[in-house]
PDB file of C-alpha atoms in Angstrom:
ATOM      1  CA  MET A 986       5.144   2.132 -26.670  1.00  0.00           C
ATOM      2  CA  LYS A 987       2.504   2.334 -30.141  1.00  0.00           C
ATOM      3  CA  ASN A 988       0.939  -0.137 -31.537  1.00  0.00           C
ATOM      4  CA  GLY A 989       3.173  -2.334 -30.214  1.00  0.00           C
ATOM      5  CA  GLU A 990       0.276  -4.498 -28.427  1.00  0.00           C
ATOM      6  CA  ARG A 991      -0.945  -5.745 -32.044  1.00  0.00           C
ATOM      7  CA  LEU A 992       1.929  -7.456 -32.952  1.00  0.00           C
ATOM      8  CA  SER A 993       1.288 -11.787 -33.704  1.00  0.00           C
ATOM      9  CA  LEU A 994       3.000 -13.567 -31.199  1.00  0.00           C
ATOM     10  CA  GLU A 995       5.493 -14.759 -34.098  1.00  0.00           C
ATOM     11  CA  GLN A 996       6.297 -11.449 -34.060  1.00  0.00           C
ATOM     12  CA  ILE A 997       6.783 -10.881 -29.995  1.00  0.00           C
ATOM     13  CA  ARG A 998       9.161 -13.894 -30.166  1.00  0.00           C
ATOM     14  CA  ALA A 999      11.068 -12.531 -33.591  1.00  0.00           C
ATOM     15  CA  PHE A1000      10.555  -8.904 -31.677  1.00  0.00           C
ATOM     16  CA  LEU A1001      12.352 -10.440 -28.620  1.00  0.00           C
ATOM     17  CA  LYS A1002      15.156 -12.393 -29.695  1.00  0.00           C
ATOM     18  CA  ALA A1003      16.046  -9.414 -32.188  1.00  0.00           C
ATOM     19  CA  SER A1004      16.596  -7.011 -28.988  1.00  0.00           C
ATOM     20  CA  GLU A1005      17.772  -9.719 -25.950  1.00  0.00           C
ATOM     21  CA  GLU A1006      21.161  -5.960 -25.787  1.00  0.00           C
ATOM     22  CA  PHE A1007      19.099  -3.453 -25.082  1.00  0.00           C
ATOM     23  CA  ARG A1008      16.429  -2.557 -23.008  1.00  0.00           C
ATOM     24  CA  PHE A1009      13.155   0.049 -23.035  1.00  0.00           C
ATOM     25  CA  GLU A1010      11.830   2.318 -20.041  1.00  0.00           C
ATOM     26  CA  ALA A1011       8.118   4.300 -19.976  1.00  0.00           C
ATOM     27  CA  ARG A1012       8.147   7.015 -18.863  1.00  0.00           C
ATOM     28  CA  LYS A1013       4.806   7.178 -16.354  1.00  0.00           C
ATOM     29  CA  ARG A1014       3.435   4.410 -14.394  1.00  0.00           C
ATOM     30  CA  LYS A1015      -0.676   5.094 -15.079  1.00  0.00           C
ATOM     31  CA  GLU A1016       1.182   4.716 -19.537  1.00  0.00           C
ATOM     32  CA  ILE A1017       2.730   1.370 -18.625  1.00  0.00           C
ATOM     33  CA  TYR A1018      -0.583   0.390 -16.731  1.00  0.00           C
ATOM     34  CA  GLU A1019      -2.390   1.882 -19.510  1.00  0.00           C
ATOM     35  CA  TRP A1020      -0.160  -0.311 -22.254  1.00  0.00           C
ATOM     36  CA  VAL A1021      -0.376  -2.737 -20.211  1.00  0.00           C
ATOM     37  CA  THR A1022      -4.368  -3.891 -19.700  1.00  0.00           C
ATOM     38  CA  ARG A1023      -4.191  -2.765 -23.829  1.00  0.00           C
ATOM     39  CA  THR A1024      -1.621  -5.740 -24.399  1.00  0.00           C
ATOM     40  CA  LEU A1025      -2.665  -8.049 -22.703  1.00  0.00           C
ATOM     41  CA  VAL A1026      -6.063  -7.660 -23.709  1.00  0.00           C
ATOM     42  CA  GLU A1027      -5.342  -7.279 -28.031  1.00  0.00           C
ATOM     43  CA  GLN A1028      -3.417 -10.532 -26.771  1.00  0.00           C
ATOM     44  CA  GLU A1029      -6.470 -12.114 -25.111  1.00  0.00           C
ATOM     45  CA  TYR A1030      -3.576 -12.854 -22.205  1.00  0.00           C
ATOM     46  CA  GLY A1031      -5.870 -15.666 -20.819  1.00  0.00           C
ATOM     47  CA  GLY A1032      -6.307 -17.504 -23.080  1.00  0.00           C
ATOM     48  CA  GLN A1033      -2.906 -17.763 -24.371  1.00  0.00           C
ATOM     49  CA  PRO A1034      -1.390 -21.667 -23.656  1.00  0.00           C
ATOM     50  CA  ARG A1035       1.471 -21.693 -20.628  1.00  0.00           C
ATOM     51  CA  GLU A1036       4.215 -21.583 -23.632  1.00  0.00           C
ATOM     52  CA  ALA A1037       2.588 -17.989 -25.080  1.00  0.00           C
ATOM     53  CA  LYS A1038       1.930 -16.334 -21.366  1.00  0.00           C
ATOM     54  CA  GLY A1039       5.853 -16.932 -21.068  1.00  0.00           C
ATOM     55  CA  VAL A1040       6.897 -15.168 -24.346  1.00  0.00           C
ATOM     56  CA  LEU A1041       3.990 -12.451 -23.504  1.00  0.00           C
ATOM     57  CA  ARG A1042       5.522 -11.799 -19.803  1.00  0.00           C
ATOM     58  CA  GLN A1043       9.378 -11.548 -21.535  1.00  0.00           C
ATOM     59  CA  TYR A1044       7.226  -8.972 -23.632  1.00  0.00           C
ATOM     60  CA  LEU A1045       6.109  -6.366 -21.559  1.00  0.00           C
ATOM     61  CA  GLY A1046       8.796  -6.832 -19.062  1.00  0.00           C
ATOM     62  CA  LYS A1047      11.680  -5.550 -21.805  1.00  0.00           C
ATOM     63  CA  MET A1048       8.707  -3.311 -22.965  1.00  0.00           C
ATOM     64  CA  THR A1049       8.415  -1.688 -19.602  1.00  0.00           C
ATOM     65  CA  GLY A1050      11.375  -2.273 -18.447  1.00  0.00           C
ATOM     66  CA  LEU A1051       9.521  -4.045 -14.734  1.00  0.00           C
ATOM     67  CA  SER A1052      10.986  -7.172 -13.334  1.00  0.00           C
ATOM     68  CA  ARG A1053       8.997  -9.879 -14.313  1.00  0.00           C
ATOM     69  CA  ALA A1054       8.283  -9.903 -10.131  1.00  0.00           C
ATOM     70  CA  GLN A1055       6.343  -6.475 -11.499  1.00  0.00           C
ATOM     71  CA  VAL A1056       4.932  -8.315 -14.811  1.00  0.00           C
ATOM     72  CA  THR A1057       3.736 -11.079 -12.855  1.00  0.00           C
ATOM     73  CA  ARG A1058       2.293  -8.831  -9.724  1.00  0.00           C
ATOM     74  CA  LEU A1059       0.172  -6.543 -12.863  1.00  0.00           C
ATOM     75  CA  ILE A1060      -0.877  -9.816 -14.761  1.00  0.00           C
ATOM     76  CA  GLY A1061      -2.071 -10.111 -10.721  1.00  0.00           C
ATOM     77  CA  ARG A1062      -4.503  -7.278 -10.928  1.00  0.00           C
ATOM     78  CA  TYR A1063      -5.639  -7.502 -14.618  1.00  0.00           C
ATOM     79  CA  HIS A1064      -6.759 -11.587 -13.599  1.00  0.00           C
ATOM     80  CA  GLU A1065      -8.442  -9.400 -10.178  1.00  0.00           C
ATOM     81  CA  SER A1066     -10.763  -6.541 -11.913  1.00  0.00           C
ATOM     82  CA  GLY A1067     -10.308  -7.096 -16.540  1.00  0.00           C
ATOM     83  CA  MET A1068      -7.618  -3.948 -16.247  1.00  0.00           C
ATOM     84  CA  VAL A1069      -4.369  -3.011 -14.544  1.00  0.00           C
ATOM     85  CA  THR A1070      -5.104   0.051 -11.999  1.00  0.00           C
ATOM     86  CA  GLU A1071      -2.989   2.306  -9.609  1.00  0.00           C
ATOM     87  CA  ARG A1072      -3.747   0.739  -6.694  1.00  0.00           C
ATOM     88  CA  GLY A1073      -4.592   3.559  -3.648  1.00  0.00           C
ATOM     89  CA  TYR A1074      -2.704   4.791  -0.898  1.00  0.00           C
ATOM     90  CA  ARG A1075      -3.788   2.953   1.978  1.00  0.00           C
ATOM     91  CA  ARG A1076      -2.261   4.547   5.023  1.00  0.00           C
ATOM     92  CA  HIS A1077      -2.342   2.236   7.834  1.00  0.00           C
ATOM     93  CA  ARG A1078      -4.125   4.183  11.415  1.00  0.00           C
ATOM     94  CA  PHE A1079      -4.704   2.630  14.442  1.00  0.00           C
ATOM     95  CA  VAL A1080      -7.842   2.518  16.174  1.00  0.00           C
ATOM     96  CA  ARG A1081      -7.937   5.999  18.279  1.00  0.00           C
ATOM     97  CA  ARG A1082      -8.788   4.965  21.260  1.00  0.00           C
ATOM     98  CA  TYR A1083      -9.029   8.324  24.049  1.00  0.00           C
ATOM     99  CA  THR A1084     -11.986  11.098  22.444  1.00  0.00           C
ATOM    100  CA  PRO A1085     -10.794  14.754  23.395  1.00  0.00           C
ATOM    101  CA  ALA A1086     -12.115  14.880  26.377  1.00  0.00           C
ATOM    102  CA  ASP A1087     -10.689  11.922  28.025  1.00  0.00           C
ATOM    103  CA  ILE A1088      -6.938  13.433  27.080  1.00  0.00           C
ATOM    104  CA  GLY A1089      -8.833  16.472  28.483  1.00  0.00           C
ATOM    105  CA  LEU A1090      -9.361  15.025  31.587  1.00  0.00           C
ATOM    106  CA  LEU A1091      -6.034  13.817  31.423  1.00  0.00           C
ATOM    107  CA  ALA A1092      -4.250  16.750  31.452  1.00  0.00           C
ATOM    108  CA  GLY A1093      -6.404  18.766  34.280  1.00  0.00           C
ATOM    109  CA  VAL A1094      -5.122  16.655  36.913  1.00  0.00           C
ATOM    110  CA  ASP A1095      -2.140  16.159  35.049  1.00  0.00           C
ATOM    111  CA  GLU A1096      -1.706  19.715  35.934  1.00  0.00           C
ATOM    112  CA  ALA A1097      -3.631  19.453  39.998  1.00  0.00           C
ATOM    113  CA  HIS A1098       0.218  17.490  40.429  1.00  0.00           C
ATOM    114  CA  GLU A1099       2.303  20.245  39.389  1.00  0.00           C
ATOM    115  CA  THR A1100       3.643  17.507  35.583  1.00  0.00           C
ATOM    116  CA  LEU A1101       5.210  14.659  37.168  1.00  0.00           C
ATOM    117  CA  SER A1102       6.563  11.386  35.518  1.00  0.00           C
ATOM    118  CA  GLY A1103       4.535   8.830  33.966  1.00  0.00           C
ATOM    119  CA  PRO A1104       4.053   6.051  36.211  1.00  0.00           C
ATOM    120  CA  ALA A1105       3.760   8.918  38.965  1.00  0.00           C
ATOM    121  CA  THR A1106       0.359  10.315  36.613  1.00  0.00           C
ATOM    122  CA  GLN A1107      -0.111   6.476  36.449  1.00  0.00           C
ATOM    123  CA  LYS A1108      -0.253   5.792  40.148  1.00  0.00           C
ATOM    124  CA  ILE A1109      -2.384   8.452  41.124  1.00  0.00           C
ATOM    125  CA  PHE A1110      -5.006   7.893  38.496  1.00  0.00           C
ATOM    126  CA  ILE A1111      -6.148   4.380  40.249  1.00  0.00           C
ATOM    127  CA  PRO A1112      -6.642   5.231  44.372  1.00  0.00           C
ATOM    128  CA  ARG A1113      -5.943   8.606  44.776  1.00  0.00           C
ATOM    129  CA  VAL A1114      -8.060   9.788  42.192  1.00  0.00           C
ATOM    130  CA  PRO A1115     -11.300  12.321  43.573  1.00  0.00           C
ATOM    131  CA  ARG A1116     -13.722  10.992  43.675  1.00  0.00           C
ATOM    132  CA  LEU A1117     -15.719  13.545  41.829  1.00  0.00           C
ATOM    133  CA  TRP A1118     -12.415  13.126  39.390  1.00  0.00           C
ATOM    134  CA  ARG A1119     -13.279   9.491  39.481  1.00  0.00           C
ATOM    135  CA  SER A1120     -16.437   9.773  38.526  1.00  0.00           C
ATOM    136  CA  ALA A1121     -16.077  11.969  35.000  1.00  0.00           C
ATOM    137  CA  LEU A1122     -12.825  10.267  34.484  1.00  0.00           C
ATOM    138  CA  SER A1123     -13.784   7.594  32.253  1.00  0.00           C
ATOM    139  CA  GLU A1124     -12.247   3.405  32.394  1.00  0.00           C
ATOM    140  CA  VAL A1125      -9.744   4.559  29.809  1.00  0.00           C
ATOM    141  CA  VAL A1126      -8.698   7.082  31.535  1.00  0.00           C
ATOM    142  CA  ILE A1127      -7.889   4.827  34.882  1.00  0.00           C
ATOM    143  CA  ASP A1128      -6.123   2.199  33.013  1.00  0.00           C
ATOM    144  CA  ILE A1129      -3.542   4.328  31.605  1.00  0.00           C
ATOM    145  CA  GLY A1130      -0.887   2.754  30.856  1.00  0.00           C
ATOM    146  CA  THR A1131       2.569   4.738  31.620  1.00  0.00           C
ATOM    147  CA  ALA A1132       3.469   5.064  28.454  1.00  0.00           C
ATOM    148  CA  HIS A1133       0.247   7.040  26.529  1.00  0.00           C
ATOM    149  CA  LEU A1134       2.282   9.347  29.576  1.00  0.00           C
ATOM    150  CA  GLN A1135       5.019   9.778  28.541  1.00  0.00           C
ATOM    151  CA  PRO A1136       5.264  13.644  26.350  1.00  0.00           C
ATOM    152  CA  ALA A1137       5.309  14.472  23.117  1.00  0.00           C
TER     153      ALA A1137
END
């Protein structure tokens, strides 16, 4: 993929016609993204007319082995930031509802009652928690659901 970004639009059209039966694939994602960025910058993609943009999309897909949808996403990233870069890993995490102190108090109640089932432990919390413990338990633990009490 060296110097492929410096071709004129006519050279790219000729290449696409001549290589219809061939398929290319790059090795590493980082290489692909760098090459796509160089090509889009060199060809001034944003200033091209619609037809030329289509030719460039086909060329990018042919040279990288990416699908049309993948090429479209990369071009979208180029429009957003001016370069194509990998997106960082974004893990979804639920908000932590119970503090370590809440978990410790819950474990103490559970041990005091000889490890009952989830619904039975839940029933203990509302009317039967001793006044001493009730003041120590936060409202979060008093309103605990049975799904939170299942064994790990």
